[in-house]
Short mmCIF file of C-alpha atoms and ligand atoms in Angstrom, two decimals:
data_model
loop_
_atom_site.label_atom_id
_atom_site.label_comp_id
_atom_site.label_asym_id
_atom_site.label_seq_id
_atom_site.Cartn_x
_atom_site.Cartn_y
_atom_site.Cartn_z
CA UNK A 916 -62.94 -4.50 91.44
CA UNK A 917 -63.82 -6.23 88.15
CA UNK A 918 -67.68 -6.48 87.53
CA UNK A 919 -69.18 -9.32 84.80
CA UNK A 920 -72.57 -8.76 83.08
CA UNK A 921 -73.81 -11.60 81.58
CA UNK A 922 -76.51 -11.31 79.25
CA UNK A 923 -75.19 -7.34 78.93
CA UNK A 924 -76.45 -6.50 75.41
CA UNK A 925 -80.35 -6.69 76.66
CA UNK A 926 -82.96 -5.22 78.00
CA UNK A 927 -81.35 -5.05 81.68
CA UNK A 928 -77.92 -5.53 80.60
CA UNK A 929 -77.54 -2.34 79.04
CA UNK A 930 -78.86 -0.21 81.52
CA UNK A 931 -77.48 -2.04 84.40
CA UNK A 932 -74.21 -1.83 82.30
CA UNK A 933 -74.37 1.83 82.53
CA UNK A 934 -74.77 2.31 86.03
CA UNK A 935 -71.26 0.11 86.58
CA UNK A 936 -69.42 2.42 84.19
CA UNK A 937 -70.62 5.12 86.66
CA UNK A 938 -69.55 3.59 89.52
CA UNK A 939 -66.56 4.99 91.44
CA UNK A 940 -65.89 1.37 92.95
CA UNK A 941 -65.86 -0.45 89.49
CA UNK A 942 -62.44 -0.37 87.51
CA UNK A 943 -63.14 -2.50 85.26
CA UNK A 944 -66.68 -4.07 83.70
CA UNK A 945 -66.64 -6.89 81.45
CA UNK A 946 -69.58 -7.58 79.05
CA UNK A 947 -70.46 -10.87 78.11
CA UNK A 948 -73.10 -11.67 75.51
CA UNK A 949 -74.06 -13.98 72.84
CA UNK A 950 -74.77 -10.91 70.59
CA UNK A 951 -74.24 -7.61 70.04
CA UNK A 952 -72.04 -7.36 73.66
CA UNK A 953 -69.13 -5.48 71.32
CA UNK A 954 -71.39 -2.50 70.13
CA UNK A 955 -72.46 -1.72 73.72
CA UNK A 956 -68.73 -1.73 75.30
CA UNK A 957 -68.21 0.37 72.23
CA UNK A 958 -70.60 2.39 73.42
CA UNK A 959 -69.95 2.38 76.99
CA UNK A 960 -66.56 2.92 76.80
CA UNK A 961 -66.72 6.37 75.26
CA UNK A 962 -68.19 7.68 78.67
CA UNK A 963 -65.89 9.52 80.53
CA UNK A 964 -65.52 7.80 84.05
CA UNK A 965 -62.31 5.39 84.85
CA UNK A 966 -63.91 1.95 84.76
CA UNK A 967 -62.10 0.05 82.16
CA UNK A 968 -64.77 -1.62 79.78
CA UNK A 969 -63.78 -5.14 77.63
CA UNK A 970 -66.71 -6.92 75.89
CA UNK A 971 -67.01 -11.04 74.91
CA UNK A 972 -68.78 -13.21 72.26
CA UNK A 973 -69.03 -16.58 72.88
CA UNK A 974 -66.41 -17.23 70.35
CA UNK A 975 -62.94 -17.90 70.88
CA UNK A 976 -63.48 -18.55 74.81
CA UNK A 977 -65.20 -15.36 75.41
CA UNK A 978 -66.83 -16.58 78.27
CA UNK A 979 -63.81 -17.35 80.47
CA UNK A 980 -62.10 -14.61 79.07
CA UNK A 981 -65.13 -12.07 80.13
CA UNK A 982 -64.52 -13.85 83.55
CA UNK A 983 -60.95 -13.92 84.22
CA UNK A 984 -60.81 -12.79 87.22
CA UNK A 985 -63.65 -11.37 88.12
CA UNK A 986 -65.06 -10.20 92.15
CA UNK A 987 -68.75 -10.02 90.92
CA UNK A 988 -70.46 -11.58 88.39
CA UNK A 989 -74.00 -10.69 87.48
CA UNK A 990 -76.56 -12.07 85.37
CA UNK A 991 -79.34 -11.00 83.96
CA UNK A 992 -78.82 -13.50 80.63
CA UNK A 993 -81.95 -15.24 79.15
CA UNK A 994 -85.41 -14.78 77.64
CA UNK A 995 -87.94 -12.44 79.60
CA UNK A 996 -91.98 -13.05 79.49
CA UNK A 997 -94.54 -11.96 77.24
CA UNK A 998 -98.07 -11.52 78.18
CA UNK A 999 -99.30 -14.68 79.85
CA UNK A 1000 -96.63 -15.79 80.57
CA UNK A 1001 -95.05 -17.38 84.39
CA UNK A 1002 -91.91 -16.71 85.20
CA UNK A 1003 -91.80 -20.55 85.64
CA UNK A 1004 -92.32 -20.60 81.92
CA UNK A 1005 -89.02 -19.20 81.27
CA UNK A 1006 -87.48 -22.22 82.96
CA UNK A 1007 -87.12 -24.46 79.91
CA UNK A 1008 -84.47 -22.38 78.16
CA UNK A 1009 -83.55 -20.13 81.00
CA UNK A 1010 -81.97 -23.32 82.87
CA UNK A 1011 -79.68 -24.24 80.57
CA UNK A 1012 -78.32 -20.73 80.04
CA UNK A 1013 -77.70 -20.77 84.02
CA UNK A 1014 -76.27 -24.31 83.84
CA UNK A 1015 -73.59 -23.35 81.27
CA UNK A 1016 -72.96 -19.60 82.71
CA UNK A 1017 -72.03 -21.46 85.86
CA UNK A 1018 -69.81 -24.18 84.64
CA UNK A 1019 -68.00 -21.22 83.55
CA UNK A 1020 -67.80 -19.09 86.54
CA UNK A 1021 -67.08 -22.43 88.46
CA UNK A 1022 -64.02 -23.13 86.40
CA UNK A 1023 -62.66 -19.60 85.78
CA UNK A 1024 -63.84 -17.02 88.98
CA UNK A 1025 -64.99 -19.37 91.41
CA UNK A 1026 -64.63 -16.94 94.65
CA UNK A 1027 -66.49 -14.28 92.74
CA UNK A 1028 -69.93 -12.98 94.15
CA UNK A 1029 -72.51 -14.11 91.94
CA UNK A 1030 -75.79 -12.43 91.41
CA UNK A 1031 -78.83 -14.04 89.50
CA UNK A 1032 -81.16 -11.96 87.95
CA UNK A 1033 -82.60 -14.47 85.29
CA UNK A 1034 -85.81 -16.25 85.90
CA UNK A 1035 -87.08 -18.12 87.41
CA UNK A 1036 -85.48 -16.97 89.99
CA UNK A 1037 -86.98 -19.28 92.66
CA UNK A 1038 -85.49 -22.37 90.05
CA UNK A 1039 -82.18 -20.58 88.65
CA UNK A 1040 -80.52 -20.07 92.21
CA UNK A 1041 -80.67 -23.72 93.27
CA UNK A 1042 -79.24 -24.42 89.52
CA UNK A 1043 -76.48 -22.17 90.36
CA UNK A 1044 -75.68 -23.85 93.66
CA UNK A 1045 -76.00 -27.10 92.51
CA UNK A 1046 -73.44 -26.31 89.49
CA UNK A 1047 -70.93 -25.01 92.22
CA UNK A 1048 -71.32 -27.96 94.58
CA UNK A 1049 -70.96 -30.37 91.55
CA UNK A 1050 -67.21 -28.58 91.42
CA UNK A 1051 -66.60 -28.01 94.97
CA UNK A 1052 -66.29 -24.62 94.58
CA UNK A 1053 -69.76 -23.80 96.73
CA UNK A 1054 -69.65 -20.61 98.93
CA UNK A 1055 -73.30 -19.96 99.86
CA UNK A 1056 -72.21 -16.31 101.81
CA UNK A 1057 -71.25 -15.06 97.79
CA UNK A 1058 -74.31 -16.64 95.46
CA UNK A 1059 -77.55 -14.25 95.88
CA UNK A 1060 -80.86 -14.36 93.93
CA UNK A 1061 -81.86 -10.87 92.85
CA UNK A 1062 -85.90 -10.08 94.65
CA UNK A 1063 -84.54 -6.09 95.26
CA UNK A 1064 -87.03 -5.25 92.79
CA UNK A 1065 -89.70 -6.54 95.19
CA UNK A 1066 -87.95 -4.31 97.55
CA UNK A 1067 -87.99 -0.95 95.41
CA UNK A 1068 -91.33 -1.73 94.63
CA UNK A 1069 -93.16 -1.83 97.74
CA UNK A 1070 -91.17 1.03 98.78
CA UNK A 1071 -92.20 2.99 95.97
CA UNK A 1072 -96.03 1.59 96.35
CA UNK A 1073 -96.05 2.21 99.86
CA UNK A 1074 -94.89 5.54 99.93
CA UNK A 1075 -97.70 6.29 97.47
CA UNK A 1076 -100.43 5.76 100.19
CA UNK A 1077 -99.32 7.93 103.08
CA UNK A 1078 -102.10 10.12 103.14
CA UNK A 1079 -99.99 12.52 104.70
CA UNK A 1080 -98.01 13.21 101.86
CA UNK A 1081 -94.65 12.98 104.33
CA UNK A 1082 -92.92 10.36 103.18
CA UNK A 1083 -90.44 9.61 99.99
CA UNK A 1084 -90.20 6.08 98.57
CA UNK A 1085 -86.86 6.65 99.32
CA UNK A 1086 -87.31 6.44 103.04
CA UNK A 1087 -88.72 3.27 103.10
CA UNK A 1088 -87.03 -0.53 103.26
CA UNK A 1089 -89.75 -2.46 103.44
CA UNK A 1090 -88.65 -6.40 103.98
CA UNK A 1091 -89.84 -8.95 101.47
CA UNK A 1092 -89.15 -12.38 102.00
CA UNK A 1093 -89.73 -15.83 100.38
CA UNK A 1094 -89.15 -15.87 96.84
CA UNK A 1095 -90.02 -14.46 93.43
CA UNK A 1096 -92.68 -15.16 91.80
CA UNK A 1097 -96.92 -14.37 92.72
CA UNK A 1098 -97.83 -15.69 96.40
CA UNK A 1099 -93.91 -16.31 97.24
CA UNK A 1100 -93.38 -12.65 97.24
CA UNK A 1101 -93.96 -11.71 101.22
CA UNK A 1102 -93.67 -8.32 102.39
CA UNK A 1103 -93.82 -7.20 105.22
CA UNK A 1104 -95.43 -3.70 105.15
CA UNK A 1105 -96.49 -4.20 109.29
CA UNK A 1106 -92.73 -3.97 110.09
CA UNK A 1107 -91.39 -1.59 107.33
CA UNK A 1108 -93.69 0.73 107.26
CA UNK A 1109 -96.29 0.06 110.49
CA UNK A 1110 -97.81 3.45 110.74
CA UNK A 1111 -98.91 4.06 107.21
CA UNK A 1112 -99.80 0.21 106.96
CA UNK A 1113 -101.65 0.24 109.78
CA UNK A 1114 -104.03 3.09 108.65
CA UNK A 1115 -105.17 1.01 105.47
CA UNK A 1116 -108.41 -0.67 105.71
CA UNK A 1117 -107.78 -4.50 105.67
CA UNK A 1118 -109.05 -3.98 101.34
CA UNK A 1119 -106.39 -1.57 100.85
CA UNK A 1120 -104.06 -4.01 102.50
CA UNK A 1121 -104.92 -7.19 100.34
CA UNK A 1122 -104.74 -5.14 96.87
CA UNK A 1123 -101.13 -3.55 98.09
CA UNK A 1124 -99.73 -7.01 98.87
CA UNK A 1125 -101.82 -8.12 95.52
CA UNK A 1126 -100.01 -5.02 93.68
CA UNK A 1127 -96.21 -6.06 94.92
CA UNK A 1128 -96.83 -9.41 93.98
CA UNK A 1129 -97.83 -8.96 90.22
CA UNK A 1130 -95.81 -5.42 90.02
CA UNK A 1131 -94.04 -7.67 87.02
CA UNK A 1132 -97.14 -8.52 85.22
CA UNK A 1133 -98.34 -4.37 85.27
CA UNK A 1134 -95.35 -3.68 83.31
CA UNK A 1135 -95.31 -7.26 80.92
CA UNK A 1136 -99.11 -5.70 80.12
CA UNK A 1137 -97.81 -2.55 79.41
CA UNK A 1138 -94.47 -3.47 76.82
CA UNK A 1139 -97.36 -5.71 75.20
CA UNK A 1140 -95.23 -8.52 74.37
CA UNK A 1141 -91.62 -6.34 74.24
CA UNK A 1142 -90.34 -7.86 77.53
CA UNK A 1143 -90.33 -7.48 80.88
CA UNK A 1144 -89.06 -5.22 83.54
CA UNK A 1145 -85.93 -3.40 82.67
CA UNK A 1146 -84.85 -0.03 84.00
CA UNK A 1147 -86.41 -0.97 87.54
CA UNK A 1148 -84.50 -3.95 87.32
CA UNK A 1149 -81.35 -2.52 86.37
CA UNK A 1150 -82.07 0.16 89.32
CA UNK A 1151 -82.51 -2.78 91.38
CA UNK A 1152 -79.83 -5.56 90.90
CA UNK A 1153 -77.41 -2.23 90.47
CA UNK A 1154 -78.52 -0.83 94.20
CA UNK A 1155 -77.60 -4.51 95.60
CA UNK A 1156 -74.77 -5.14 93.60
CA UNK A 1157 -73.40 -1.86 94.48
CA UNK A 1158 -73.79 -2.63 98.41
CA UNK A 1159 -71.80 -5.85 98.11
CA UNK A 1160 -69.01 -4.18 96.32
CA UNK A 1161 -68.87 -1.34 98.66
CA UNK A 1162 -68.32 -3.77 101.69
CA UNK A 1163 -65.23 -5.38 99.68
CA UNK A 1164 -63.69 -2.69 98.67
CA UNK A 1165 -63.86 -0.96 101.90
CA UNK A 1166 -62.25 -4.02 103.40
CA UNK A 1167 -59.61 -4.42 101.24
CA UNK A 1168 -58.64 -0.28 101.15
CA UNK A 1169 -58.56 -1.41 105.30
CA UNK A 1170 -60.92 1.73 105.71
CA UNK A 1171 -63.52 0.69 108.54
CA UNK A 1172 -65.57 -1.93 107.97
CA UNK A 1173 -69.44 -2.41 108.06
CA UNK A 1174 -72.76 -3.92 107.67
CA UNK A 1175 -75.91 -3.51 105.53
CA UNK A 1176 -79.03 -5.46 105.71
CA UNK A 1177 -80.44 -6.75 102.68
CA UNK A 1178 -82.95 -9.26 101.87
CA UNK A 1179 -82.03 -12.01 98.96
CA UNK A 1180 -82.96 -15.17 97.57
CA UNK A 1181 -80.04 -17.22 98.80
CA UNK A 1182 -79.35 -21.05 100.26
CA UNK A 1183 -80.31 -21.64 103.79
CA UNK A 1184 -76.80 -23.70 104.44
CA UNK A 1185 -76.52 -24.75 107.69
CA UNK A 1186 -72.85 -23.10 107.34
CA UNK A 1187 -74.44 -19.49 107.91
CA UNK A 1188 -75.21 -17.85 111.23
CA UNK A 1189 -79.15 -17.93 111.74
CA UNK A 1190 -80.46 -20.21 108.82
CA UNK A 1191 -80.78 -23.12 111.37
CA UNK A 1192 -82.98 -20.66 113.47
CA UNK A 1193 -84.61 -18.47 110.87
CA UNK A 1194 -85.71 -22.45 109.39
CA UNK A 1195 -87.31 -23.51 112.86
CA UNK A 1196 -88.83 -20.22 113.00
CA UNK A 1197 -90.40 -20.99 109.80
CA UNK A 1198 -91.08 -24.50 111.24
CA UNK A 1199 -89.92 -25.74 107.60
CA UNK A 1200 -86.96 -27.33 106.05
CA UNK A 1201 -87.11 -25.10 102.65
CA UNK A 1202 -83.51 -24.39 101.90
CA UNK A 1203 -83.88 -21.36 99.59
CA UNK A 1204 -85.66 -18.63 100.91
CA UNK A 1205 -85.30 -14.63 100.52
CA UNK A 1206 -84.12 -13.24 103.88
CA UNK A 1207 -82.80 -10.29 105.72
CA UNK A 1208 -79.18 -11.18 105.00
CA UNK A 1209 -76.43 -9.16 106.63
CA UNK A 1210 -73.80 -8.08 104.32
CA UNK A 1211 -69.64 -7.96 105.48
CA UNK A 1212 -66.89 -7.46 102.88
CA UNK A 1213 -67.11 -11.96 102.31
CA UNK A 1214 -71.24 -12.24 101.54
CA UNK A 1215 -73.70 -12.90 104.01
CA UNK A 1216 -72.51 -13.37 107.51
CA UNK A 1217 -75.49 -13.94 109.32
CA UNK A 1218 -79.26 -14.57 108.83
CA UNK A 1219 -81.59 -11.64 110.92
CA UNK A 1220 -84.18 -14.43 111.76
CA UNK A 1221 -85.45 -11.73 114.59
CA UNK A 1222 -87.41 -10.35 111.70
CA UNK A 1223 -89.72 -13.26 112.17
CA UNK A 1224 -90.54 -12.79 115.66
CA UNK A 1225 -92.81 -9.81 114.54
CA UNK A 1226 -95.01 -10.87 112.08
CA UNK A 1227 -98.38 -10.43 112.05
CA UNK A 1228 -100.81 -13.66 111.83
CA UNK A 1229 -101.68 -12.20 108.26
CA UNK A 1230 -97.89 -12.38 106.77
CA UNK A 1231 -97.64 -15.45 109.25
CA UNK A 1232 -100.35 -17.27 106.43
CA UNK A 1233 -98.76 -15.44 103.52
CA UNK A 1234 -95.22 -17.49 104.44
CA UNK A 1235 -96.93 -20.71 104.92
CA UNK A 1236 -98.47 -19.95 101.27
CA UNK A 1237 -95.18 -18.50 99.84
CA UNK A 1238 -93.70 -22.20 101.72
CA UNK A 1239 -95.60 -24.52 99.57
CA UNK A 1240 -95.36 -23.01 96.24
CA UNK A 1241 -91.24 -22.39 96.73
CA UNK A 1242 -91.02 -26.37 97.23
CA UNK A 1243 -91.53 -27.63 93.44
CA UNK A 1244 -90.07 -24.87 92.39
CA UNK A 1245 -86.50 -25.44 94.03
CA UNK A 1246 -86.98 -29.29 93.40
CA UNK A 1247 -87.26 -28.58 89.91
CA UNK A 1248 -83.74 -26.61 89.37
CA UNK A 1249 -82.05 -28.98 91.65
CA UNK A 1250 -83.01 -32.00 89.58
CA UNK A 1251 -82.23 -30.38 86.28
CA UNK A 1252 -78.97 -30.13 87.47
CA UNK A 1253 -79.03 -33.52 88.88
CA UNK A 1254 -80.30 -35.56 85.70
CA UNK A 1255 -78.04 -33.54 83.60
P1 NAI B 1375 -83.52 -9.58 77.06
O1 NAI B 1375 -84.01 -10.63 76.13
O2 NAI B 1375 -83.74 -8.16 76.69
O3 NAI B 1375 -81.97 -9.77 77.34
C1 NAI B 1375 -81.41 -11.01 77.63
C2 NAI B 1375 -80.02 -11.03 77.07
O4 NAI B 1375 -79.45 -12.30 77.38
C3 NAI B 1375 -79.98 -10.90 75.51
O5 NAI B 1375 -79.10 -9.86 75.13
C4 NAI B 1375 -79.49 -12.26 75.05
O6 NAI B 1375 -78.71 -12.19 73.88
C5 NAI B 1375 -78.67 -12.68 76.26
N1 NAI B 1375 -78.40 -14.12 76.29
C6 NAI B 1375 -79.17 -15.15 75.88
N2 NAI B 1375 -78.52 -16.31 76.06
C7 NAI B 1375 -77.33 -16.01 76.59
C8 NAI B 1375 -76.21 -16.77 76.99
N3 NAI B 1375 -76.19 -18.11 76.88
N4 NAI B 1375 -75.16 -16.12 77.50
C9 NAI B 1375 -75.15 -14.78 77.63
N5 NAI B 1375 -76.17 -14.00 77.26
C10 NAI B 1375 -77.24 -14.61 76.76
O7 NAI B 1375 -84.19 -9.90 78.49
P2 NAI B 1375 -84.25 -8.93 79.78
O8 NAI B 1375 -85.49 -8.15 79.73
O9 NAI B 1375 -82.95 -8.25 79.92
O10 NAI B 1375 -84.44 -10.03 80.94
C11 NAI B 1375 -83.41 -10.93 81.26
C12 NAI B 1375 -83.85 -11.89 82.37
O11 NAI B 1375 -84.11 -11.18 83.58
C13 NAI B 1375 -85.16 -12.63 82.06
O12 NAI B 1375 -85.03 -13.97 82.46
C14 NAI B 1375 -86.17 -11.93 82.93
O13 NAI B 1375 -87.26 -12.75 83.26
C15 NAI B 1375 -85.34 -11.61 84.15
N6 NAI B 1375 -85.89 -10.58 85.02
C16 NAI B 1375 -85.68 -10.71 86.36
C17 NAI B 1375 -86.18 -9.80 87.25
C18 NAI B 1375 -85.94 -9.98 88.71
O14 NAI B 1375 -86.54 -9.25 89.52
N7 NAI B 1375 -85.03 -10.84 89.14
C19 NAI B 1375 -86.98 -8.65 86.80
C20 NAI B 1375 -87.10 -8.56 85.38
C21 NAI B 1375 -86.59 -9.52 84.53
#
């Protein structure tokens, strides 16, 4: 199993780095940068654990080099916010790093997994896909857009008002689906967590779904213009990345194969089990939208659209919300590609 981080000498990179050199399923873990990516293999690669470490400049076709042959590719490459900052502000020079990053995975790992951590998230997948279509070499099952964090951070903010004191954040999963960024972040506390959710007054309620939401801008505010989340993130893209490459390697060691359920930011292509249903459901044509995909050792293999069938009316009008601001925002990467 050979793991690419692009965009491995920053603020996630490195810490997201580390976890891979820990990994038992990892042999080898390529970094790719456009600085400094040398000094952290350097680095890396004095920690005792097998995983092979290589590191890439740009220079002298680092970038296919870094992906030779690569299962997972992951990418956390591009400028973070500052204070005041959208996450749609990042598109401008964020798109063009996905663009190229792409044409490059495209030409040199094609059937690799490929997870996107750089924002705008909502905009950078749909660049991503519509890189891969441009060279036939689209499998929507393998290309995921990273919202764990929105995951690990309800869980964590959740667990934090059981007034019982029971519960771990590491007991919870809540779902969170749409996209994100603000209002397209949807979870869904009522089916993740409905006894302690259910006990909050409907104040307590607005400001958790408020918290989850703008988690990102608690922690912009508190770097005071030195970037954006990084260790969470790391924790988070790491957690999925790790599920994905569990699944494969199982499969291909023949030991017995299984499932996880995990929600990401992927295509709704008409080619996977459930996106046809989980989009009627919706009553909406969007073709990006996180989900509760269902991991096998090839991607996703099926859509849970069930999860939609219990909603509450309140998450019902957070989706229509989370709907209408997702539009422009996957319009916008597809046409960057598309005028490029
Ligand atoms: P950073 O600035 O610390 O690191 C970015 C790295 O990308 C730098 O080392 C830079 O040299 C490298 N880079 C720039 N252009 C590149 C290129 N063409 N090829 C390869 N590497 C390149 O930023 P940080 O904090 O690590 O954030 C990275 C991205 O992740 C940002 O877009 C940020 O908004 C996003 N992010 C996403 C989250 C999510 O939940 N999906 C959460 C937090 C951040």
């Amino acid at each position: 199993m050979k793991v690419t981080v692009c965009g491995a000498a920053g603020g996630i990179g490195q810490p997201l780095s580390l976890l891979f050199k820990l990994s038992p399923y990892v042999d080898e873990l390529s970094l790719y940068d456009v600085v400094n990516a040398p000094g952290v293999g350097a680095d890396l690669a004095h920690i005792c654990t097998k995983c092979k470490v290589s590191s890439y400049l740009p220079a002298n076709d680092g970038l296919k080099k870094s992906l030779e042959n690569s299962d997972l590719v992951i990418i956390p490459a591009g400028i973070p916010r500052k204070p005041g900052m959208t996450r749609d502000d990042l598109f401008k020079i964020n798109a063009g790093i996905i663009r190229d990053l792409t044409i490059g995975i495209a030409e040199t790992c094609p059937n690799a997994f490929v997870l996107i951590i750089s924002n705008p998230v909502n905009s950078t997948v749909p660049i991503v896909c519509e890189v891969l279509k441009k060279y036939n070499v689209f499998n929507p099952n393998k290309i995921f857009g990273v919202t764990n964090l929105d995951i690990v951070r309800s869980n964590t903010f959740i667990s934090q008002l059981d007034s019982t004191n029971q519960s771990k954040p590491e007991d919870f999963n809540i779902p969170v689906i749409g996209g994100h960024s603000g209002e397209t972040i949807v979870p869904l506390f009522s089916i993740g967590a409905p006894q302690i959710y259910s006990s909050l007054s409907s104040q307590q309620k607005a400001s958790l779904i408020n918290r989850v939401q703008y988690a990102g801008d608690e922690v912009v505010k508190a770097k005071d213009g030195k970037g954006s989340a990084t260790l969470s993130m790391a924790y988070a893209g790491f957690e999925l990345a790790e599920k994905i490459i569990k699944l494969a390697v199982q499969s291909s060691s023949n030991s017995t194969d299984s499932s996880v359920t995990a929600c990401c930011y992927i295509n709704l292509a008409d080619s996977i089990n459930g996106a046809a249903d989980f989009k009627q459901k919706l009553n909406s044509d969007i073709n990006f939208f996180s989900v509760p995909c269902v991991l096998g050792p090839n991607g996703v293999t099926e859509i849970d659209s069930s999860i939609l069938d219990k909603i509450n009316n309140d998450e019902s009008d957070l989706i229509k919300v989370s709907v209408d601001q997702l539009y422009p925002n996957i319009t916008k990467g597809i046409n960057f590609v598309k005028n490029y």
